[in-house]
Amino acid sequence: MQTVPSDTTSSQFQEPGRRRLQTRWLEWSLLSALLLALVVFLSASRTFEHIDLALTDQLSRLQTRPVSDDIVIVAIDDKSLAEVGRWPWRRATHAALLQKISAGQPRAVGLDLILVEPDAPRSPDEALLAQAIGDTGKVVLPMVLQDRLGTGQLLRTEPAQALGAHAAALGHIHLEIDADGIVRSTFLREGDGERWWDHLGLAVLRVGGATLPEPLPGQRAPARKAGLPATDGTWLRDHWAQIPFVGPPGSFRQVPYVDVLKDKVPADTFTGKYVLVGATAAGMGDAYATPRSGEAELMPGVEIAANVMNALLLDLRLERASTWQNALFCALPVLLALLAVLSLQPTASLLVSAGLLIATTALTWFAPLVLGLQFAPAAGLLGVLLAYPLWIWRRLRAAMGYLLEEFQRMETRRDLPTMLPLERSGDVLDRHIQALQDATAQLRNLHRFVSDTLNSLPDATLIADADGKVLMANQAAYRYFDQRGRHRLRGQPLADLLRDVRRVGTRMPVFDSDQLQQASGPWGGEAQDAQERDLLVRFVPGFNTEGLTTSWIASLVDITPIRETERQRDVALRFISHDMRSPQASILALLEVQRLDPERPMPPQTLERIERHARRTLDLAEEFVQLARAESSAYRLEPTDLIDLLDEAVDEVWPQAQARGIRIVAERPPEPALCRADRGLLIRALANLVGNAVKYGAEGSEVHCAVSAVPQGWRVSVTDQGPGLTQAQQRELFQQFARLHPDRPASRGVGLGLVFVRTVVERHGGQIEVASQPGKGTTFRFTLAKVGTPPAV
């Protein structure tokens, strides 16, 4: 017998493992090369520039930078506009301001006001301002590029000659607005190649003798490096500097313009300071979006200039990383992530990838503070995110290929698959067919289970394919869409079914078919449908075994009762915290005043005021309790004559009508007006209507009350001869705490009476209506079903 050497047997077993290892290294090398090349390309081409800028903007809000105490802003704010008058102001006013500021001996003053047009002929204002600028001796005025001729060509525009001649320097006020409309940078120097102008903030620092960093920060312009002048009239710019904003608007010390004029600001406020004068009022137009200005808040141009000065004074440098720096910054974490997925277990490599994402983001936040560099990390973050799933995907593909190969090898050897049932009969094909039948039966059972589970859900739920067409829907979904006239759901596009469901706040459709291609995970939010029902809409993807999205689960949860409860809670809290406390606080204040001089008898006026506040508290409590009872109590409905209820309501209001000389005329039908009603609540509602008619009707006028028969039941109407209501007032009529005539002496309510009336009428199956025109009085009417007639729904 010939024996086989042991090393030959070992090599036979090691050869497949060696081939798999070589394949693994080859796949990893190809994946690494492709992924790193993609990251470097995306970084160099700035494909994700918008994402990078948005991310660095958000991170900048977490940064803290020092603020120089040597910068003071004199703000033309809303207060100054209100007291001085509409803009533009006379130049004599600016001259007076400069005199006030110069009294404090500032280092320099930057007047961030465009004063390019000469003043009116024979007006002394321009001479006064020019003299004030000359007397101060350290005033910097702005120059701008403007399309003054309307040709689209920008021309250099300097201040009026009389003013510019006395200025210590001129500075440009141009800013760089990125494609997303946000200001992040400026050029410190601009000119035509022969003459150069500093930025206004830099010019103020030069005039004030500040110690400036050498060389100036910012990326140099290529033409400027070569020393080439602009012979073709091109406007040149140099020292492109990113602005390290210190915080949101209002971070620098500001004093109102008008307070300086009125000597409310001490003169030493400006001693040894760099003073900037500019507009901060919202309506002045000189405001820009910045990384620190928030979602709806803009930063005034004068404060942006202050940020530039602050960076130069404190040598806070900030530059965008160069192409090679950014490529290296993005490629390094990707390489580390690739090494982790190669050498570590899946869970450990996943944790390392997550740590690299956090570390890259942290370095992006940290680098501007320490290195003065602003990196664009989106390409690197994308590479780290792709490294783990791509490698795992490749390994899963390899594992699936290996399992398929083994299964085929088992089939070749007629080995039985593990999925075959225990009862083995017939040939291999029969057993395979039997196994397939068992698997199909399991799928059917699973489908039935899913269907039953879906129908057991209380909320409307739909299952759609990858293209957004509905495959299944539960009974709750059919009920929801059936109420909206959509009886067929299967095969309908989700975008069509949810067309009227819009996001809260934006009024944009909550679902868009394009989102199916873009979304990679669950998404959704709060929305409202056409009936203004509050919904919580959520879309969850369903994936196949290869990780591809094959279906979507859409759920619509009706949260209207929750939101309504929250609104009622807010109303109750507002009522308790303000409306109920205010009269009580007034009573305590009056008593405290009286307690200061107990010897003096309490004046009748004080007693009247205490009584008035106490009655207001009682009225508040009474109306709120009545409204709460109307909204929550179980109504005791019994056959009742509406004529009797109206007579009782008229009797209750009669003393008020007599006091104002108003005559109440009641029109009654010949037969009893029987309906089913809660007697106490309906009398209260009628009394509120008649009382309002008396309260707002003209003295000596007439209030007409009527009960009449109509086909739908009994109609009750109350008409006054008061001032009437506009359409806008009618829309607010039934809102809580709405008082449409608060200036009338007779108006002593708190704005809950008509809300109570509407609630009681609706709980009785009716609907309150109002008809009114300004100057022609108001009519309220509602209809209740007769006894034996079902109320309207």
XYZ file of N, CA and C in Angstrom, residues 10-196:
561
model
N -2.173 17.854 3.961
C -2.368 19.171 4.583
C -2.510 20.252 3.538
N -1.685 20.159 2.467
C -1.755 21.195 1.421
C -3.085 21.129 0.686
N -3.655 19.902 0.556
C -4.953 19.775 -0.101
C -6.043 20.497 0.694
N -5.966 20.422 2.031
C -6.939 21.127 2.864
C -6.660 22.621 2.940
N -5.378 23.017 2.855
C -5.024 24.417 2.996
C -5.227 25.199 1.705
N -5.241 24.496 0.556
C -5.325 25.209 -0.715
C -6.625 26.014 -0.839
N -7.825 25.472 -0.547
C -9.045 26.288 -0.643
C -9.014 27.487 0.287
N -8.471 27.272 1.532
C -8.388 28.399 2.453
C -7.448 29.473 1.948
N -6.308 29.022 1.309
C -5.367 29.997 0.760
C -6.004 30.779 -0.384
N -6.760 30.079 -1.216
C -7.426 30.778 -2.324
C -8.450 31.778 -1.791
N -9.193 31.378 -0.768
C -10.170 32.310 -0.203
C -9.478 33.520 0.412
N -8.316 33.294 1.066
C -7.581 34.404 1.659
C -7.067 35.346 0.569
N -6.539 34.767 -0.529
C -6.076 35.613 -1.630
C -7.233 36.402 -2.247
N -8.366 35.731 -2.401
C -9.531 36.430 -2.950
C -9.980 37.550 -2.019
N -9.890 37.241 -0.726
C -10.294 38.266 0.262
C -9.403 39.484 0.174
N -8.069 39.283 0.101
C -7.141 40.410 0.002
C -7.328 41.167 -1.308
N -7.586 40.423 -2.374
C -7.790 41.087 -3.660
C -9.051 41.952 -3.633
N -10.131 41.383 -3.101
C -11.367 42.161 -3.032
C -11.187 43.387 -2.132
N -10.491 43.207 -0.993
C -10.282 44.345 -0.082
C -9.434 45.426 -0.758
N -8.405 45.005 -1.486
C -7.547 45.992 -2.161
C -8.329 46.752 -3.223
N -9.126 46.028 -4.006
C -9.927 46.713 -5.029
C -10.943 47.651 -4.394
N -11.606 47.169 -3.337
C -12.588 48.014 -2.658
C -11.917 49.250 -2.070
N -10.747 49.059 -1.443
C -10.044 50.195 -0.838
C -9.629 51.204 -1.897
N -9.075 50.698 -3.024
C -8.636 51.614 -4.074
C -9.814 52.400 -4.637
N -10.917 51.696 -4.902
C -12.082 52.380 -5.470
C -12.688 53.374 -4.491
N -12.806 52.960 -3.235
C -13.437 53.831 -2.245
C -12.573 55.057 -1.955
N -11.258 54.846 -1.802
C -10.365 55.982 -1.556
C -10.345 56.922 -2.759
N -10.333 56.347 -3.967
C -10.368 57.192 -5.161
C -11.662 57.990 -5.225
N -12.773 57.349 -4.877
C -14.053 58.062 -4.866
C -14.050 59.187 -3.844
N -13.520 58.899 -2.654
C -13.489 59.929 -1.600
C -12.608 61.097 -2.019
N -11.426 60.811 -2.571
C -10.531 61.883 -3.009
C -11.180 62.696 -4.126
N -11.839 62.007 -5.065
C -12.511 62.731 -6.152
C -13.629 63.625 -5.625
N -14.460 63.066 -4.747
C -15.564 63.858 -4.202
C -15.051 65.030 -3.376
N -13.949 64.806 -2.655
C -13.379 65.888 -1.858
C -12.787 66.968 -2.743
N -12.014 66.569 -3.768
C -11.367 67.554 -4.634
C -12.376 68.319 -5.473
N -13.435 67.649 -5.917
C -14.433 68.315 -6.762
C -15.485 69.062 -5.963
N -15.423 68.934 -4.630
C -16.388 69.595 -3.741
C -17.829 69.282 -4.175
N -18.074 68.010 -4.447
C -19.409 67.590 -4.866
C -20.435 67.847 -3.775
N -20.027 67.656 -2.539
C -20.943 67.823 -1.411
C -20.715 69.159 -0.711
N -20.419 70.202 -1.475
C -20.083 71.494 -0.849
C -21.234 72.020 0.002
N -22.456 71.882 -0.512
C -23.598 72.375 0.266
C -23.715 71.626 1.591
N -23.531 70.313 1.550
C -23.604 69.527 2.780
C -22.464 69.905 3.715
N -21.251 70.065 3.163
C -20.106 70.441 3.991
C -20.344 71.783 4.676
N -20.829 72.752 3.912
C -21.057 74.074 4.494
C -22.137 74.020 5.563
N -23.218 73.278 5.285
C -24.281 73.167 6.286
C -23.774 72.492 7.555
N -22.934 71.441 7.406
C -22.410 70.747 8.573
C -21.466 71.638 9.367
N -20.540 72.322 8.672
C -19.613 73.203 9.398
C -20.349 74.376 10.035
N -21.437 74.828 9.401
C -22.238 75.890 10.026
C -22.822 75.416 11.348
N -23.377 74.201 11.339
C -23.957 73.680 12.572
C -22.888 73.472 13.647
N -21.717 72.981 13.239
C -20.654 72.768 14.218
C -20.121 74.092 14.755
N -20.122 75.137 13.902
C -19.613 76.434 14.361
C -20.460 77.002 15.490
N -21.735 76.603 15.533
C -22.597 77.095 16.606
C -22.235 76.505 17.956
N -21.439 75.434 17.940
C -20.972 74.842 19.186
C -19.634 75.420 19.626
N -19.046 76.272 18.791
C -17.743 76.839 19.106
C -17.896 78.143 19.892
N -16.931 78.389 20.733
C -16.909 79.616 21.528
C -15.643 80.388 21.189
N -15.792 81.629 20.757
C -14.658 82.474 20.402
C -14.682 83.726 21.265
N -13.495 84.268 21.562
C -13.445 85.481 22.388
C -13.968 86.697 21.625
N -14.513 87.642 22.373
C -15.038 88.890 21.809
C -14.226 90.051 22.374
N -13.709 90.901 21.486
C -12.894 92.041 21.915
C -13.774 93.108 22.564
N -13.298 93.640 23.681
C -14.011 94.730 24.345
C -13.747 96.075 23.690
N -12.859 96.100 22.695
C -12.495 97.369 22.069
C -13.424 97.748 20.930
N -14.459 96.971 20.668
C -15.368 97.244 19.556
C -16.738 97.607 20.120
N -17.259 98.743 19.690
C -18.580 99.207 20.109
C -19.374 99.559 18.853
N -20.622 99.104 18.809
C -21.502 99.393 17.685
C -22.556 100.392 18.118
N -22.657 101.480 17.375
C -23.748 102.441 17.561
C -24.833 102.042 16.562
N -25.931 101.491 17.059
C -26.920 100.811 16.221
C -28.063 101.742 15.854
N -28.343 101.791 14.559
C -29.565 102.454 14.084
C -30.654 101.390 14.155
N -31.239 101.274 15.330
C -32.189 100.199 15.592
C -33.622 100.707 15.501
N -34.558 99.824 15.800
C -35.965 100.200 15.721
C -36.305 101.317 16.696
N -35.695 101.303 17.867
C -35.936 102.368 18.837
C -35.504 103.714 18.280
N -34.337 103.757 17.636
C -33.845 105.014 17.081
C -34.737 105.487 15.944
N -35.184 104.566 15.088
C -36.078 104.959 14.006
C -37.390 105.519 14.537
N -37.883 104.915 15.644
C -39.146 105.377 16.203
C -39.028 106.788 16.790
N -37.861 107.117 17.373
C -37.720 108.401 18.045
C -37.164 109.483 17.127
N -36.249 109.142 16.235
C -35.657 110.147 15.359
C -36.550 110.401 14.151
N -37.165 109.375 13.609
C -38.025 109.540 12.444
C -37.651 108.572 11.344
N -38.371 108.657 10.243
C -38.160 107.748 9.131
C -36.800 107.982 8.485
N -36.257 106.907 7.954
C -34.974 106.946 7.243
C -35.226 107.382 5.803
N -34.324 108.178 5.159
C -33.013 108.612 5.669
C -33.110 109.836 6.569
N -32.118 109.966 7.424
C -32.051 111.108 8.330
C -31.189 112.214 7.721
N -31.359 113.367 8.261
C -30.530 114.495 7.826
C -29.076 114.250 8.215
N -28.195 114.745 7.371
C -26.765 114.557 7.649
C -26.326 115.367 8.852
N -27.093 116.423 9.178
C -26.800 117.155 10.410
C -26.962 116.260 11.634
N -27.896 115.311 11.544
C -28.077 114.363 12.659
C -26.835 113.493 12.823
N -26.274 113.013 11.693
C -25.045 112.218 11.776
C -23.883 113.077 12.286
N -23.869 114.345 11.910
C -22.807 115.233 12.411
C -22.898 115.362 13.931
N -24.123 115.531 14.433
C -24.292 115.618 15.892
C -23.834 114.337 16.568
N -24.125 113.187 15.944
C -23.688 111.916 16.531
C -22.165 111.848 16.583
N -21.486 112.224 15.500
C -20.020 112.175 15.494
C -19.436 113.073 16.570
N -20.055 114.225 16.793
C -19.557 115.102 17.850
C -19.682 114.434 19.216
N -20.815 113.732 19.441
C -20.986 113.040 20.726
C -19.930 111.940 20.872
N -19.688 111.200 19.775
C -18.732 110.092 19.870
C -17.316 110.613 20.036
N -16.961 111.634 19.267
C -15.588 112.152 19.340
C -15.274 112.730 20.698
N -16.297 113.152 21.442
C -16.053 113.655 22.796
C -15.465 112.567 23.682
N -15.740 111.320 23.379
C -15.187 110.226 24.168
C -13.816 109.781 23.715
N -13.232 110.432 22.679
C -11.894 110.130 22.174
C -11.745 108.652 21.781
N -12.510 108.215 20.785
C -12.347 106.839 20.300
C -11.069 106.717 19.485
N -10.648 105.481 19.275
C -9.474 105.262 18.422
C -9.794 105.549 16.960
N -10.960 105.098 16.515
C -11.387 105.349 15.143
C -12.878 105.088 15.066
N -13.507 105.679 14.035
C -14.944 105.539 13.852
C -15.192 105.066 12.424
N -15.954 103.989 12.268
C -16.365 103.516 10.960
C -17.831 103.846 10.729
N -18.110 104.712 9.772
C -19.474 105.146 9.498
C -20.022 104.272 8.368
N -20.684 103.180 8.722
C -21.176 102.213 7.733
C -22.495 102.707 7.135
N -22.442 103.869 6.505
C -23.597 104.479 5.862
C -23.175 104.912 4.458
N -23.994 104.581 3.466
C -23.671 104.934 2.080
C -24.134 106.370 1.842
N -23.160 107.275 1.720
C -23.437 108.704 1.562
C -22.842 109.176 0.237
N -23.315 108.576 -0.852
C -22.695 108.855 -2.149
C -23.312 110.068 -2.844
N -24.549 110.391 -2.524
C -25.201 111.498 -3.206
C -24.927 112.797 -2.455
N -24.629 113.902 -3.179
C -24.474 115.200 -2.502
C -25.797 115.654 -1.922
N -25.712 116.467 -0.859
C -26.912 116.938 -0.188
C -27.632 117.967 -1.061
N -28.848 118.329 -0.638
C -29.635 119.298 -1.399
C -28.891 120.629 -1.493
N -29.066 121.374 -2.602
C -28.387 122.677 -2.741
C -28.764 123.613 -1.597
N -27.775 124.404 -1.212
C -27.922 125.398 -0.158
C -28.286 124.779 1.195
N -28.072 123.475 1.316
C -28.323 122.836 2.611
C -27.024 122.803 3.412
N -27.068 123.249 4.656
C -25.836 123.261 5.461
C -25.494 121.888 6.037
N -26.372 120.901 5.861
C -26.166 119.610 6.529
C -24.872 118.941 6.094
N -24.581 118.954 4.780
C -23.393 118.264 4.292
C -22.129 118.930 4.841
N -22.131 120.266 4.903
C -20.979 120.961 5.460
C -20.800 120.626 6.929
N -21.920 120.532 7.659
C -21.829 120.179 9.076
C -21.246 118.781 9.256
N -21.711 117.830 8.419
C -21.198 116.469 8.535
C -19.730 116.421 8.133
N -19.361 117.121 7.058
C -17.962 117.140 6.633
C -17.076 117.727 7.727
N -17.546 118.791 8.372
C -16.761 119.408 9.449
C -16.628 118.428 10.624
N -17.732 117.727 10.953
C -17.672 116.761 12.060
C -16.701 115.640 11.745
N -16.687 115.183 10.463
C -15.745 114.128 10.076
C -14.320 114.629 10.191
N -14.110 115.882 9.723
C -12.758 116.438 9.802
C -12.329 116.679 11.225
N -13.238 117.163 12.083
C -12.876 117.422 13.479
C -12.539 116.115 14.201
N -13.287 115.088 13.887
C -12.985 113.796 14.535
C -11.631 113.281 14.075
N -11.360 113.393 12.789
C -10.042 113.060 12.256
C -9.779 111.588 12.090
N -10.681 110.729 12.541
C -10.431 109.281 12.474
C -11.682 108.557 11.979
N -12.329 109.120 10.988
C -13.569 108.553 10.473
C -13.283 107.844 9.149
N -13.780 106.626 9.027
C -13.656 105.836 7.810
C -15.041 105.735 7.179
N -15.118 106.059 5.883
C -16.381 105.989 5.148
C -16.341 104.820 4.163
N -17.514 104.277 3.807
C -17.553 103.122 2.903
C -17.605 103.534 1.439
N -17.033 102.685 0.586
C -17.214 102.790 -0.849
C -17.754 101.454 -1.352
N -18.550 101.493 -2.427
C -19.216 100.295 -2.913
C -19.155 100.260 -4.432
N -19.407 99.088 -4.975
C -19.622 98.924 -6.409
C -21.124 98.895 -6.646
N -21.616 99.787 -7.523
C -23.042 99.887 -7.769
C -23.324 99.945 -9.267
N -24.483 99.437 -9.644
C -24.961 99.553 -11.017
C -25.789 100.834 -11.111
N -25.119 101.935 -11.107
C -25.799 103.223 -11.032
C -26.470 103.605 -12.341
N -25.982 103.064 -13.467
C -26.536 103.440 -14.775
C -27.574 102.430 -15.261
N -27.786 101.370 -14.507
C -28.767 100.368 -14.920
C -28.336 99.524 -16.084
N -27.025 99.456 -16.365
C -26.526 98.687 -17.513
C -26.040 97.311 -17.112
N -26.041 97.021 -15.821
C -25.500 95.739 -15.357
C -24.019 95.802 -15.081
N -23.361 96.932 -15.360
C -21.926 97.079 -15.113
C -21.734 97.798 -13.790
N -20.955 97.179 -12.912
C -20.710 97.756 -11.593
C -19.636 98.835 -11.679
N -19.949 99.975 -11.107
C -19.015 101.094 -11.087
C -18.646 101.427 -9.656
N -17.402 101.850 -9.475
C -16.950 102.244 -8.150
C -17.674 103.518 -7.720
N -18.246 103.487 -6.532
C -18.998 104.637 -6.011
C -18.425 105.010 -4.658
N -17.877 106.215 -4.591
C -17.280 106.703 -3.356
C -18.221 107.705 -2.702
N -17.964 108.046 -1.429
C -18.824 109.024 -0.754
C -18.788 110.370 -1.480
N -19.792 111.193 -1.155
C -19.834 112.537 -1.726
C -18.496 113.232 -1.511
N -18.088 114.021 -2.486
C -16.735 114.602 -2.483
C -16.459 115.387 -1.217
N -17.448 116.175 -0.758
C -17.230 117.004 0.429
C -16.993 116.141 1.659
N -17.588 114.937 1.675
C -17.417 114.062 2.833
C -16.147 113.241 2.712
N -15.908 112.684 1.511
C -14.727 111.847 1.335
C -13.432 112.605 1.525
N -13.434 113.904 1.212
C -12.206 114.689 1.356
C -11.778 114.816 2.806
N -12.713 114.749 3.737
C -12.384 114.899 5.155
C -12.220 113.562 5.863
N -12.538 112.462 5.187
C -12.428 111.150 5.832
C -10.969 110.741 5.960
N -10.669 109.999 7.029
C -9.308 109.517 7.222
C -8.982 108.399 6.238
N -9.997 107.636 5.820
C -9.783 106.548 4.867
C -11.133 106.105 4.335
N -11.070 105.372 3.227
C -12.258 104.738 2.664
C -12.067 103.227 2.720
N -13.144 102.511 2.929
C -13.077 101.054 2.973
C -14.281 100.448 2.276
N -14.058 99.315 1.590
C -15.182 98.677 0.901
C -15.990 97.846 1.899
N -17.244 97.633 1.587
C -18.145 96.883 2.480
C -18.732 95.669 1.756
N -17.974 95.117 0.790
C -18.477 93.979 0.017
C -18.330 92.687 0.806
N -19.261 91.782 0.629
C -19.251 90.478 1.283
C -19.421 89.390 0.223
N -18.886 88.220 0.515
C -19.024 87.071 -0.369
C -20.241 86.250 0.069
N -21.222 86.157 -0.812
C -22.427 85.382 -0.521
C -22.319 84.061 -1.269
N -22.308 82.962 -0.526
C -22.176 81.644 -1.137
C -23.450 81.266 -1.889
N -23.380 80.135 -2.583
C -24.506 79.702 -3.420
C -25.766 79.450 -2.607
N -25.628 79.133 -1.330
C -26.794 78.907 -0.486
C -27.312 80.174 0.159
N -26.759 81.335 -0.239
C -27.238 82.610 0.270
C -26.687 82.998 1.624
N -25.630 82.357 2.087
C -25.065 82.621 3.410
C -23.712 83.291 3.251
N -23.474 84.312 4.062
C -22.198 85.027 4.061
C -21.244 84.312 5.018
N -20.100 83.888 4.461
C -19.096 83.225 5.291
C -17.712 83.844 5.141
N -17.527 84.731 4.165
C -16.189 85.233 3.894
C -16.264 86.613 3.275
N -15.098 87.233 3.163
C -14.959 88.529 2.504
C -13.524 88.668 2.034
N -13.278 89.617 1.148
C -11.930 89.940 0.713
C -11.460 91.168 1.496
N -10.299 91.040 2.144
C -9.806 92.137 2.968
C -9.328 93.315 2.132
N -8.961 93.072 0.874
C -8.504 94.165 0.015
C -9.129 94.000 -1.370
N -9.550 95.127 -1.945
C -10.111 95.137 -3.286
C -9.648 96.398 -3.998
N -9.552 96.300 -5.325
C -9.134 97.468 -6.082
C -9.071 97.181 -7.564
N -8.562 98.186 -8.323
C -8.465 98.053 -9.768
C -7.039 97.762 -10.241
N -6.145 97.454 -9.314
C -4.756 97.159 -9.661
C -3.838 98.344 -9.426
N -4.364 99.545 -9.519
C -3.560 100.742 -9.263
C -3.867 101.316 -7.880
N -5.110 101.208 -7.486
C -5.519 101.709 -6.182
C -6.276 100.605 -5.456
N -5.953 100.460 -4.197
C -6.549 99.382 -3.406
C -7.284 99.972 -2.198
